Amino acid sequence: MSEQPVVRTTEGLVRGRWQPRRGQDQRSGQEQRQPERQREQREGRDLAVFRGLRYAQPPVGALRFAAPVEPESWDGVREAAAFGPVVPQSGPMPTGAGQASEDTDWLTLNVCTPDPGTAGLPVLVWIHGGGYMSGASADPLYDPTALASAGLVVVTVNYRVGAEGFALLEGAPANRAFLDQVAALRWVRRNIARFGGDPALVTVAGQSAGAGSVAALLVMDAARGLFRRAVAHSVPGTHCTPALAAEVTAELAKLVGAAPTAAALAEVHPWRLASAVTELGAALPEHLARWGRLAQSGIATVPVVDGEVLPGSPWSALTDGVELLVGHTRDEFRPFSVLSGRHGSFTEEEARLALQLSAPPPDGPDAYRAAFPGATPSELLEAVNSDALFRVPSLRLAEANAAAGGTSYLFELALTAPALGGVFGACHGLDVPLAFGSLDSPMARQVLGDQPPEEVVRLSAELREAWVRFATTGDPGWPAFDPDGQLTRVLDARSETVRYPEQATRRIWAGHPLTAYDLR
């Protein structure tokens, strides 16, 4: 077997691993790796995978809560076979639970390339989701093999989440997570040509909190010129004002017995601070009267519209449009109600409160009831939460980008996930394994089943092809969106391009700007 791939980055030499490409078994719907016995004969055509590459120094000690600092160089060859450690995680179901360690080399990325010896390949930089408080690039859901096998250089990034990345602290920059992502993009600009990629052909992509990150990068001065195109699936509308963020930090500091400053909280162990974010998240209903929509969201640490790192909400601050592929799923809120055991059982009072907090004032609650006559309380609650959290922000980003001179391509995923009798519907996150082709990942199996049906396999191939086409040419394969025609690709067992399908939602929210969460 030939030697493992070695690449010289600007910081030093790294040794990755050869990995077989993935082929699609259309009969079973399962991604199958090439047999190991064939590997030695076809090594030159395998993918080269480099993991745990440091794009910034560990943000601990004197660098705790600081803006990321470029990594130091090294002598010799550094092994790049293992993922970097998981960033401290928060939330009821944090990624990497049970994997807490004292290794603080959190700011790492991974590169999967079809050929490190070539040049000019399109690059896709993936920013994971996780509610701004969890997530990791090592998640099998983000296996880049199928996309890289189709010709992309795929970069997946770890960044600070929860309090480490988003808590507003005196003496520290705001939105450090976004600064981490900018640092990763700068690393890509410096190094990706050495892995076969074109630094002028970078597409930044993400889903959920990752899509919110992409939206933020579109309006950040620090990110200008670092990418050419953007993909944003299920853009969240969760931002908060500095006043609200300061109160959240004060409550967080109380939980750990420290002052709400960077200097004081730097003395708190990172994983203890992460657990405090989880505790505060569980207690958010107690702050409903004061914190309003933030308390209802269940996420304590969200991006802050600070006026510097994040100059404004993306829907109002976007002035230079790009080529943008953006969309949402039909049933965005469904997995949150199913996994909490509440699907179909929300009360009229809970629906009333959700409409009061999330529907556009003052007539939004009545407008939802009029638009969905006969809807149950659960259906109303899911509709308004799907809209406020993801569907409307995604639509508005398409509109804002087009208004800023960019080209937007809009989609809605309408395919019902087959597991458990279809209870998940076309749910939040369903698009991720479809796009990556990671149908056999543990999380995907929860909603797709162990053997996804043929229509799932076909749609996965369609969406993955759209990503590859978009990253390569700027065109995913359907007409661009404009405010008049509102052409939208509805991804389903039989996909079609139609006028934006959620017209009731569009009418209800017309004329109502998306605003940052604030104190009530």
Short mmCIF file of C-alpha atoms in Angstrom, two decimals:
data_model
loop_
_atom_site.label_atom_id
_atom_site.label_comp_id
_atom_site.label_asym_id
_atom_site.label_seq_id
_atom_site.Cartn_x
_atom_site.Cartn_y
_atom_site.Cartn_z
CA MET A 1 0.00 0.00 0.00
CA SER A 2 1.31 3.43 -0.90
CA GLU A 3 2.29 6.00 1.70
CA GLN A 4 -0.32 8.18 3.39
CA PRO A 5 -0.85 11.68 1.92
CA VAL A 6 1.31 14.52 3.23
CA VAL A 7 0.57 18.21 2.61
CA ARG A 8 2.65 21.25 3.57
CA THR A 9 0.40 23.91 5.12
CA THR A 10 1.60 27.40 5.94
CA GLU A 11 2.19 26.20 9.52
CA GLY A 12 3.87 22.88 8.77
CA LEU A 13 3.58 19.41 7.27
CA VAL A 14 0.49 17.27 8.02
CA ARG A 15 -0.04 13.59 7.30
CA GLY A 16 -3.59 12.48 6.55
CA ARG A 17 -5.09 9.15 5.50
CA TRP A 18 -6.36 7.66 2.27
CA GLN A 19 -10.02 6.76 2.43
CA PRO A 20 -12.10 4.89 -0.17
CA ARG A 21 -14.75 6.81 -2.05
CA ARG A 22 -18.39 6.01 -1.50
CA GLY A 23 -20.74 4.48 -4.05
CA GLN A 24 -24.51 4.42 -3.86
CA ASP A 25 -26.28 1.07 -3.55
CA GLN A 26 -29.58 1.97 -5.21
CA ARG A 27 -31.17 -1.30 -4.21
CA SER A 28 -30.77 -0.91 -0.45
CA GLY A 29 -30.38 2.83 -0.20
CA GLN A 30 -27.32 2.38 2.02
CA GLU A 31 -24.01 4.06 1.28
CA GLN A 32 -21.46 1.33 0.72
CA ARG A 33 -17.71 1.76 1.00
CA GLN A 34 -15.49 0.20 -1.62
CA PRO A 35 -14.23 -3.24 -0.50
CA GLU A 36 -10.96 -3.05 1.38
CA ARG A 37 -9.44 -5.72 -0.83
CA GLN A 38 -9.69 -3.32 -3.80
CA ARG A 39 -8.09 -0.46 -1.96
CA GLU A 40 -4.45 -1.30 -2.53
CA GLN A 41 -5.03 -1.50 -6.29
CA ARG A 42 -6.77 1.90 -6.52
CA GLU A 43 -5.04 3.98 -3.84
CA GLY A 44 -4.34 6.84 -6.21
CA ARG A 45 -8.09 7.35 -6.75
CA ASP A 46 -9.01 7.32 -3.05
CA LEU A 47 -9.92 10.44 -1.13
CA ALA A 48 -7.34 12.12 1.08
CA VAL A 49 -8.67 12.93 4.55
CA PHE A 50 -6.96 15.25 7.04
CA ARG A 51 -8.50 15.64 10.49
CA GLY A 52 -7.91 17.81 13.53
CA LEU A 53 -6.02 20.56 11.70
CA ARG A 54 -5.52 23.53 14.01
CA TYR A 55 -6.72 26.80 12.47
CA ALA A 56 -6.27 28.82 15.69
CA GLN A 57 -4.55 28.39 19.02
CA PRO A 58 -6.53 26.78 21.86
CA PRO A 59 -8.75 29.51 23.38
CA VAL A 60 -7.80 28.87 26.99
CA GLY A 61 -5.57 30.49 29.58
CA ALA A 62 -4.71 34.02 28.45
CA LEU A 63 -6.72 33.42 25.26
CA ARG A 64 -9.95 32.40 27.02
CA PHE A 65 -12.85 34.41 25.54
CA ALA A 66 -10.41 36.20 23.21
CA ALA A 67 -10.65 36.53 19.46
CA PRO A 68 -8.95 33.55 17.78
CA VAL A 69 -5.18 33.73 17.31
CA GLU A 70 -3.43 32.13 14.33
CA PRO A 71 -1.73 28.79 15.09
CA GLU A 72 1.99 28.53 15.61
CA SER A 73 4.21 26.70 13.12
CA TRP A 74 5.92 23.40 13.86
CA ASP A 75 8.80 21.27 12.63
CA GLY A 76 8.48 17.77 11.28
CA VAL A 77 5.25 16.08 10.20
CA ARG A 78 2.13 16.32 12.34
CA GLU A 79 -0.34 13.43 12.21
CA ALA A 80 -3.82 14.43 11.03
CA ALA A 81 -5.72 11.17 11.41
CA ALA A 82 -8.06 11.97 14.34
CA PHE A 83 -10.76 14.57 14.84
CA GLY A 84 -10.02 17.39 17.25
CA PRO A 85 -11.63 17.33 20.71
CA VAL A 86 -15.27 18.27 21.13
CA VAL A 87 -15.91 21.86 22.16
CA PRO A 88 -17.67 22.12 25.58
CA GLN A 89 -21.30 21.26 24.91
CA SER A 90 -24.58 22.48 26.39
CA GLY A 91 -28.24 21.63 26.01
CA PRO A 92 -30.51 18.67 26.75
CA MET A 93 -28.95 16.52 24.01
CA PRO A 94 -25.42 17.85 23.45
CA THR A 95 -23.32 16.34 20.70
CA GLY A 96 -20.35 14.47 22.10
CA ALA A 97 -22.00 13.77 25.47
CA GLY A 98 -19.68 11.69 27.58
CA GLN A 99 -16.65 12.84 25.58
CA ALA A 100 -15.59 15.74 27.80
CA SER A 101 -11.83 15.84 28.17
CA GLU A 102 -9.09 18.14 29.28
CA ASP A 103 -7.88 18.51 25.68
CA THR A 104 -8.61 22.12 24.76
CA ASP A 105 -7.43 22.11 21.15
CA TRP A 106 -10.99 22.93 20.10
CA LEU A 107 -10.40 25.18 17.10
CA THR A 108 -9.73 22.57 14.47
CA LEU A 109 -11.04 21.70 11.05
CA ASN A 110 -10.98 18.71 8.73
CA VAL A 111 -10.30 18.50 4.99
CA CYS A 112 -11.52 15.77 2.65
CA THR A 113 -10.22 16.14 -0.89
CA PRO A 114 -10.57 14.08 -4.07
CA ASP A 115 -6.97 14.80 -5.00
CA PRO A 116 -4.45 16.88 -3.02
CA GLY A 117 -2.17 16.87 -6.05
CA THR A 118 -4.54 18.69 -8.39
CA ALA A 119 -5.70 22.33 -8.52
CA GLY A 120 -8.84 24.39 -8.92
CA LEU A 121 -11.44 22.17 -7.25
CA PRO A 122 -14.52 23.87 -5.76
CA VAL A 123 -14.48 24.07 -1.96
CA LEU A 124 -17.39 23.65 0.46
CA VAL A 125 -16.81 24.82 4.06
CA TRP A 126 -19.41 23.29 6.40
CA ILE A 127 -20.48 25.00 9.64
CA HIS A 128 -22.42 22.60 11.85
CA GLY A 129 -25.67 23.34 13.65
CA GLY A 130 -26.65 22.61 17.24
CA GLY A 131 -28.66 25.53 18.58
CA TYR A 132 -25.53 27.67 19.03
CA MET A 133 -24.71 25.52 22.08
CA SER A 134 -23.62 22.10 20.80
CA GLY A 135 -22.38 20.27 17.73
CA ALA A 136 -19.15 18.84 16.34
CA SER A 137 -17.59 18.35 12.93
CA ALA A 138 -16.92 14.71 13.84
CA ASP A 139 -20.63 13.87 13.76
CA PRO A 140 -21.17 11.02 11.23
CA LEU A 141 -24.09 13.07 9.89
CA TYR A 142 -21.46 15.33 8.28
CA ASP A 143 -19.46 12.55 6.65
CA PRO A 144 -17.97 14.38 3.61
CA THR A 145 -17.13 11.26 1.63
CA ALA A 146 -20.03 11.35 -0.84
CA LEU A 147 -19.63 15.07 -1.57
CA ALA A 148 -15.87 14.76 -1.98
CA SER A 149 -16.37 11.74 -4.22
CA ALA A 150 -18.50 14.03 -6.42
CA GLY A 151 -15.60 16.46 -6.82
CA LEU A 152 -15.71 18.93 -3.91
CA VAL A 153 -13.00 19.67 -1.40
CA VAL A 154 -15.02 19.55 1.85
CA VAL A 155 -13.90 21.38 4.98
CA THR A 156 -15.80 20.82 8.26
CA VAL A 157 -15.18 23.18 11.17
CA ASN A 158 -15.35 23.13 14.97
CA TYR A 159 -16.01 26.48 16.65
CA ARG A 160 -16.82 27.71 20.15
CA VAL A 161 -20.46 27.29 21.14
CA GLY A 162 -22.55 28.14 24.21
CA ALA A 163 -20.98 30.56 26.66
CA GLU A 164 -17.50 30.13 25.18
CA GLY A 165 -18.72 31.36 21.82
CA PHE A 166 -21.73 33.60 22.46
CA ALA A 167 -22.04 34.88 26.04
CA LEU A 168 -21.74 38.67 26.08
CA LEU A 169 -18.88 39.36 28.47
CA GLU A 170 -17.30 42.57 29.69
CA GLY A 171 -13.70 42.53 28.48
CA ALA A 172 -14.22 40.15 25.54
CA PRO A 173 -15.40 40.49 21.94
CA ALA A 174 -18.99 39.50 21.21
CA ASN A 175 -19.90 36.55 18.97
CA ARG A 176 -16.54 34.83 19.32
CA ALA A 177 -17.98 31.83 17.48
CA PHE A 178 -18.36 33.92 14.34
CA LEU A 179 -14.80 35.15 14.73
CA ASP A 180 -13.70 31.50 14.94
CA GLN A 181 -15.49 30.80 11.66
CA VAL A 182 -13.77 33.77 10.03
CA ALA A 183 -10.42 32.43 11.28
CA ALA A 184 -11.23 29.05 9.73
CA LEU A 185 -12.09 30.72 6.42
CA ARG A 186 -8.81 32.60 6.55
CA TRP A 187 -7.00 29.29 7.07
CA VAL A 188 -8.84 27.97 4.02
CA ARG A 189 -7.78 31.02 2.01
CA ARG A 190 -4.12 30.42 2.99
CA ASN A 191 -4.03 26.66 2.61
CA ILE A 192 -6.77 25.09 0.53
CA ALA A 193 -4.82 25.25 -2.75
CA ARG A 194 -2.36 22.82 -1.15
CA PHE A 195 -5.23 20.32 -0.87
CA GLY A 196 -6.36 20.76 -4.49
CA GLY A 197 -8.97 23.43 -3.81
CA ASP A 198 -9.48 26.83 -5.41
CA PRO A 199 -9.36 29.60 -2.75
CA ALA A 200 -11.42 31.81 -5.09
CA LEU A 201 -14.17 29.18 -5.36
CA VAL A 202 -15.24 28.73 -1.73
CA THR A 203 -18.85 28.09 -0.73
CA VAL A 204 -19.68 28.46 2.96
CA ALA A 205 -22.59 26.25 4.04
CA GLY A 206 -24.56 25.42 7.16
CA GLN A 207 -27.86 24.27 8.59
CA SER A 208 -29.81 25.63 11.57
CA ALA A 209 -27.27 27.42 13.80
CA GLY A 210 -24.79 26.79 10.99
CA ALA A 211 -27.15 28.58 8.59
CA GLY A 212 -27.49 31.40 11.10
CA SER A 213 -23.71 31.59 11.10
CA VAL A 214 -23.68 31.76 7.30
CA ALA A 215 -26.24 34.57 7.42
CA ALA A 216 -24.06 36.44 9.92
CA LEU A 217 -20.97 35.98 7.76
CA LEU A 218 -22.83 37.61 4.86
CA VAL A 219 -22.94 40.91 6.77
CA MET A 220 -19.64 40.80 8.71
CA ASP A 221 -16.85 43.07 7.52
CA ALA A 222 -14.27 40.54 8.74
CA ALA A 223 -15.65 37.87 6.39
CA ARG A 224 -15.58 39.94 3.20
CA GLY A 225 -13.74 38.26 0.36
CA LEU A 226 -13.33 34.94 2.16
CA PHE A 227 -16.06 33.07 0.23
CA ARG A 228 -17.88 33.40 -3.06
CA ARG A 229 -21.15 31.54 -2.49
CA ALA A 230 -23.34 30.53 0.44
CA VAL A 231 -25.71 27.69 1.34
CA ALA A 232 -28.10 28.20 4.26
CA HIS A 233 -30.60 25.52 5.29
CA SER A 234 -33.20 26.44 7.93
CA VAL A 235 -31.92 29.88 8.88
CA PRO A 236 -32.86 30.62 12.53
CA GLY A 237 -34.24 33.99 13.56
CA THR A 238 -32.60 33.88 16.97
CA HIS A 239 -30.58 37.01 17.74
CA CYS A 240 -30.75 39.16 20.83
CA THR A 241 -30.01 42.71 21.89
CA PRO A 242 -27.02 43.57 24.09
CA ALA A 243 -29.39 44.49 26.95
CA LEU A 244 -30.96 41.03 26.94
CA ALA A 245 -27.61 39.29 26.48
CA ALA A 246 -26.21 41.14 29.50
CA GLU A 247 -29.03 39.86 31.71
CA VAL A 248 -28.47 36.31 30.46
CA THR A 249 -24.78 36.57 31.32
CA ALA A 250 -25.63 37.87 34.78
CA GLU A 251 -27.88 34.88 35.44
CA LEU A 252 -25.25 32.51 34.08
CA ALA A 253 -22.61 34.03 36.33
CA LYS A 254 -24.85 33.56 39.37
CA LEU A 255 -25.06 29.84 38.63
CA VAL A 256 -21.27 29.48 38.83
CA GLY A 257 -20.72 32.01 41.61
CA ALA A 258 -18.71 34.50 39.57
CA ALA A 259 -18.94 38.06 38.30
CA PRO A 260 -20.32 38.45 34.74
CA THR A 261 -16.95 39.43 33.27
CA ALA A 262 -14.49 37.68 31.02
CA ALA A 263 -11.81 37.81 33.72
CA ALA A 264 -14.03 36.23 36.38
CA LEU A 265 -15.62 33.57 34.19
CA ALA A 266 -12.20 32.61 32.81
CA GLU A 267 -11.56 31.07 36.23
CA VAL A 268 -14.53 28.71 35.76
CA HIS A 269 -13.77 25.36 34.11
CA PRO A 270 -15.11 25.38 30.53
CA TRP A 271 -17.20 22.25 30.99
CA ARG A 272 -18.68 23.62 34.24
CA LEU A 273 -19.65 26.78 32.39
CA ALA A 274 -21.18 24.65 29.63
CA SER A 275 -23.28 22.76 32.18
CA ALA A 276 -24.43 26.09 33.62
CA VAL A 277 -25.74 27.04 30.16
CA THR A 278 -27.73 23.79 30.21
CA GLU A 279 -29.10 24.62 33.66
CA LEU A 280 -30.08 28.10 32.56
CA GLY A 281 -31.75 26.71 29.46
CA ALA A 282 -33.90 24.42 31.59
CA ALA A 283 -34.87 27.41 33.77
CA LEU A 284 -35.74 29.74 30.89
CA PRO A 285 -39.53 29.42 31.42
CA GLU A 286 -39.02 31.16 34.78
CA HIS A 287 -37.78 34.22 32.86
CA LEU A 288 -40.63 34.32 30.34
CA ALA A 289 -42.13 37.56 31.67
CA ARG A 290 -38.81 39.39 31.26
CA TRP A 291 -37.04 37.59 28.40
CA GLY A 292 -40.05 36.80 26.20
CA ARG A 293 -39.15 35.14 22.91
CA LEU A 294 -35.69 34.12 24.10
CA ALA A 295 -37.20 32.29 27.07
CA GLN A 296 -39.62 30.51 24.75
CA SER A 297 -36.81 29.46 22.39
CA GLY A 298 -35.11 27.30 25.00
CA ILE A 299 -31.65 28.62 24.05
CA ALA A 300 -29.93 30.97 26.47
CA THR A 301 -26.78 31.91 24.54
CA VAL A 302 -27.54 33.18 21.04
CA PRO A 303 -25.80 35.64 18.69
CA VAL A 304 -25.84 39.25 19.84
CA VAL A 305 -26.47 42.16 17.49
CA ASP A 306 -23.57 44.08 19.04
CA GLY A 307 -23.01 46.55 16.21
CA GLU A 308 -19.37 45.58 15.77
CA VAL A 309 -18.75 41.91 15.10
CA LEU A 310 -22.38 41.51 14.01
CA PRO A 311 -23.37 44.96 12.72
CA GLY A 312 -27.06 44.14 12.41
CA SER A 313 -29.55 41.38 11.74
CA PRO A 314 -28.75 39.80 8.35
CA TRP A 315 -32.20 40.66 6.96
CA SER A 316 -31.61 44.36 7.46
CA ALA A 317 -27.82 44.68 7.23
CA LEU A 318 -27.18 42.71 4.04
CA THR A 319 -25.93 45.17 1.43
CA ASP A 320 -23.72 43.10 -0.88
CA GLY A 321 -25.57 40.11 -2.32
CA VAL A 322 -23.95 36.81 -3.26
CA GLU A 323 -24.99 33.60 -4.99
CA LEU A 324 -27.15 32.06 -2.26
CA LEU A 325 -28.87 28.68 -1.98
CA VAL A 326 -31.34 28.97 0.90
CA GLY A 327 -34.40 27.12 2.12
CA HIS A 328 -36.27 25.36 4.88
CA THR A 329 -38.26 22.22 5.58
CA ARG A 330 -42.04 22.15 5.60
CA ASP A 331 -42.41 20.93 9.21
CA GLU A 332 -39.53 22.71 10.92
CA PHE A 333 -40.83 22.52 14.48
CA ARG A 334 -42.02 18.90 14.30
CA PRO A 335 -38.96 17.13 15.79
CA PHE A 336 -38.99 19.41 18.84
CA SER A 337 -42.59 18.47 19.63
CA VAL A 338 -42.06 14.76 18.85
CA LEU A 339 -38.84 14.33 20.83
CA SER A 340 -40.32 16.20 23.81
CA GLY A 341 -43.29 13.84 23.78
CA ARG A 342 -45.71 16.72 23.15
CA HIS A 343 -46.66 16.20 19.52
CA GLY A 344 -50.42 16.48 19.21
CA SER A 345 -50.93 17.29 22.90
CA PHE A 346 -50.30 21.03 23.21
CA THR A 347 -53.10 22.86 24.95
CA GLU A 348 -55.10 25.87 23.80
CA GLU A 349 -53.31 27.99 26.41
CA GLU A 350 -49.91 26.90 25.10
CA ALA A 351 -50.99 27.70 21.55
CA ARG A 352 -52.29 31.11 22.65
CA LEU A 353 -48.98 31.94 24.34
CA ALA A 354 -46.95 30.78 21.31
CA LEU A 355 -49.05 32.98 19.03
CA GLN A 356 -48.74 35.92 21.41
CA LEU A 357 -44.94 35.65 21.61
CA SER A 358 -44.05 34.57 18.08
CA ALA A 359 -46.70 35.83 15.65
CA PRO A 360 -46.14 39.37 14.30
CA PRO A 361 -47.98 41.95 16.42
CA PRO A 362 -50.63 43.09 16.78
CA ASP A 363 -52.82 41.04 14.44
CA GLY A 364 -50.64 37.97 13.93
CA PRO A 365 -52.45 35.66 16.38
CA ASP A 366 -55.83 36.35 14.77
CA ALA A 367 -54.29 36.05 11.31
CA TYR A 368 -52.97 32.55 12.07
CA ARG A 369 -56.35 31.40 13.35
CA ALA A 370 -58.01 32.82 10.24
CA ALA A 371 -55.44 31.27 7.89
CA PHE A 372 -55.71 27.84 9.49
CA PRO A 373 -59.40 27.38 10.37
CA GLY A 374 -60.06 24.18 12.23
CA ALA A 375 -56.39 23.75 13.21
CA THR A 376 -55.78 22.09 16.56
CA PRO A 377 -53.77 23.89 19.24
CA SER A 378 -50.79 21.69 18.39
CA GLU A 379 -51.05 22.50 14.69
CA LEU A 380 -51.22 26.23 15.40
CA LEU A 381 -48.27 26.07 17.77
CA GLU A 382 -46.15 24.10 15.30
CA ALA A 383 -47.09 26.45 12.44
CA VAL A 384 -46.17 29.69 14.20
CA ASN A 385 -42.99 28.25 15.71
CA SER A 386 -41.89 26.78 12.38
CA ASP A 387 -42.44 30.19 10.80
CA ALA A 388 -40.88 32.38 13.46
CA LEU A 389 -37.87 30.18 14.12
CA PHE A 390 -36.89 29.06 10.60
CA ARG A 391 -39.26 29.44 7.66
CA VAL A 392 -39.71 33.21 7.67
CA PRO A 393 -36.01 33.95 8.39
CA SER A 394 -35.04 31.68 5.48
CA LEU A 395 -37.51 33.36 3.12
CA ARG A 396 -36.42 36.80 4.26
CA LEU A 397 -32.75 35.98 3.67
CA ALA A 398 -33.58 35.01 0.08
CA GLU A 399 -35.44 38.31 -0.34
CA ALA A 400 -32.73 40.41 1.31
CA ASN A 401 -29.98 38.84 -0.77
CA ALA A 402 -31.90 39.44 -4.00
CA ALA A 403 -32.60 43.04 -2.97
CA ALA A 404 -28.86 43.51 -2.31
CA GLY A 405 -28.02 42.50 -5.87
CA GLY A 406 -27.34 38.81 -5.25
CA THR A 407 -28.92 35.75 -6.82
CA SER A 408 -31.06 33.64 -4.49
CA TYR A 409 -32.23 30.08 -5.07
CA LEU A 410 -35.02 29.06 -2.68
CA PHE A 411 -36.22 25.58 -1.74
CA GLU A 412 -38.64 23.85 0.60
CA LEU A 413 -38.12 20.23 1.62
CA ALA A 414 -41.53 18.54 1.61
CA LEU A 415 -40.61 14.85 1.75
CA THR A 416 -42.07 13.09 4.79
CA ALA A 417 -39.47 11.16 6.80
CA PRO A 418 -40.54 7.50 6.70
CA ALA A 419 -39.62 6.37 10.23
CA LEU A 420 -42.29 5.80 12.89
CA GLY A 421 -45.18 6.07 10.48
CA GLY A 422 -44.12 9.47 9.21
CA VAL A 423 -44.65 11.28 12.51
CA PHE A 424 -41.57 13.46 11.92
CA GLY A 425 -42.99 14.85 8.69
CA ALA A 426 -40.62 16.98 6.60
CA CYS A 427 -38.76 17.87 9.76
CA HIS A 428 -35.97 20.21 10.78
CA GLY A 429 -32.62 18.57 9.98
CA LEU A 430 -33.96 16.03 7.49
CA ASP A 431 -32.16 17.86 4.68
CA VAL A 432 -28.69 17.34 6.19
CA PRO A 433 -28.27 13.56 5.64
CA LEU A 434 -29.95 13.95 2.25
CA ALA A 435 -27.41 16.55 1.14
CA PHE A 436 -24.38 14.74 2.58
CA GLY A 437 -25.60 11.29 1.53
CA SER A 438 -25.07 10.15 5.12
CA LEU A 439 -28.28 8.10 5.16
CA ASP A 440 -26.67 5.41 7.32
CA SER A 441 -25.54 7.77 10.11
CA PRO A 442 -27.14 7.12 13.53
CA MET A 443 -29.10 10.38 13.60
CA ALA A 444 -30.38 9.89 10.06
CA ARG A 445 -31.63 6.42 10.88
CA GLN A 446 -33.88 7.86 13.59
CA VAL A 447 -36.00 9.60 10.95
CA LEU A 448 -35.22 7.64 7.78
CA GLY A 449 -35.13 4.09 9.15
CA ASP A 450 -32.43 1.50 8.64
CA GLN A 451 -33.24 1.05 4.94
CA PRO A 452 -34.55 4.28 3.44
CA PRO A 453 -37.02 3.77 0.57
CA GLU A 454 -36.11 4.50 -3.02
CA GLU A 455 -37.65 7.98 -3.04
CA VAL A 456 -35.37 9.01 -0.16
CA VAL A 457 -32.30 7.71 -1.98
CA ARG A 458 -33.32 9.52 -5.17
CA LEU A 459 -33.97 12.80 -3.38
CA SER A 460 -30.64 12.51 -1.57
CA ALA A 461 -28.90 12.20 -4.93
CA GLU A 462 -30.87 15.17 -6.28
CA LEU A 463 -30.03 17.46 -3.37
CA ARG A 464 -26.39 16.40 -3.30
CA GLU A 465 -26.14 17.08 -7.04
CA ALA A 466 -27.70 20.53 -6.46
CA TRP A 467 -25.04 21.31 -3.84
CA VAL A 468 -22.21 20.18 -6.11
CA ARG A 469 -23.59 22.13 -9.08
CA PHE A 470 -24.07 25.22 -6.96
CA ALA A 471 -20.60 25.11 -5.42
CA THR A 472 -19.11 24.59 -8.89
CA THR A 473 -21.18 26.96 -11.05
CA GLY A 474 -23.46 29.01 -8.79
CA ASP A 475 -26.59 27.34 -10.22
CA PRO A 476 -28.28 24.45 -8.33
CA GLY A 477 -30.44 23.52 -11.31
CA TRP A 478 -33.66 25.50 -10.88
CA PRO A 479 -34.68 29.12 -11.57
CA ALA A 480 -33.61 31.92 -9.27
CA PHE A 481 -36.03 33.40 -6.74
CA ASP A 482 -37.39 36.91 -7.15
CA PRO A 483 -40.04 38.73 -5.09
CA ASP A 484 -42.54 38.72 -7.96
CA GLY A 485 -42.34 35.17 -9.30
CA GLN A 486 -41.25 33.65 -5.95
CA LEU A 487 -40.06 30.51 -7.76
CA THR A 488 -39.17 27.82 -5.25
CA ARG A 489 -37.93 24.28 -5.65
CA VAL A 490 -40.14 21.91 -3.64
CA LEU A 491 -38.00 18.86 -2.90
CA ASP A 492 -40.15 15.74 -2.66
CA ALA A 493 -40.54 12.26 -4.08
CA ARG A 494 -41.29 14.15 -7.28
CA SER A 495 -39.69 17.56 -7.03
CA GLU A 496 -41.13 20.56 -8.84
CA THR A 497 -40.53 24.29 -9.14
CA VAL A 498 -43.57 26.34 -8.10
CA ARG A 499 -44.53 29.66 -6.56
CA TYR A 500 -43.45 29.80 -2.89
CA PRO A 501 -45.76 27.21 -1.28
CA GLU A 502 -46.23 28.86 2.13
CA GLN A 503 -48.34 31.77 0.91
CA ALA A 504 -50.41 32.00 4.10
CA THR A 505 -47.21 32.51 6.09
CA ARG A 506 -45.87 35.06 3.62
CA ARG A 507 -49.07 37.12 3.82
CA ILE A 508 -49.22 37.03 7.63
CA TRP A 509 -45.64 38.26 7.97
CA ALA A 510 -45.72 40.79 5.13
CA GLY A 511 -44.57 44.20 6.33
CA HIS A 512 -43.26 42.89 9.65
CA PRO A 513 -39.47 43.11 10.00
CA LEU A 514 -37.58 40.42 11.86
CA THR A 515 -36.21 41.93 15.06
CA ALA A 516 -33.70 40.78 17.65
CA TYR A 517 -35.03 39.30 20.87
CA ASP A 518 -35.23 41.98 23.56
CA LEU A 519 -36.36 42.51 27.11
CA ARG A 520 -40.12 42.78 27.53
#
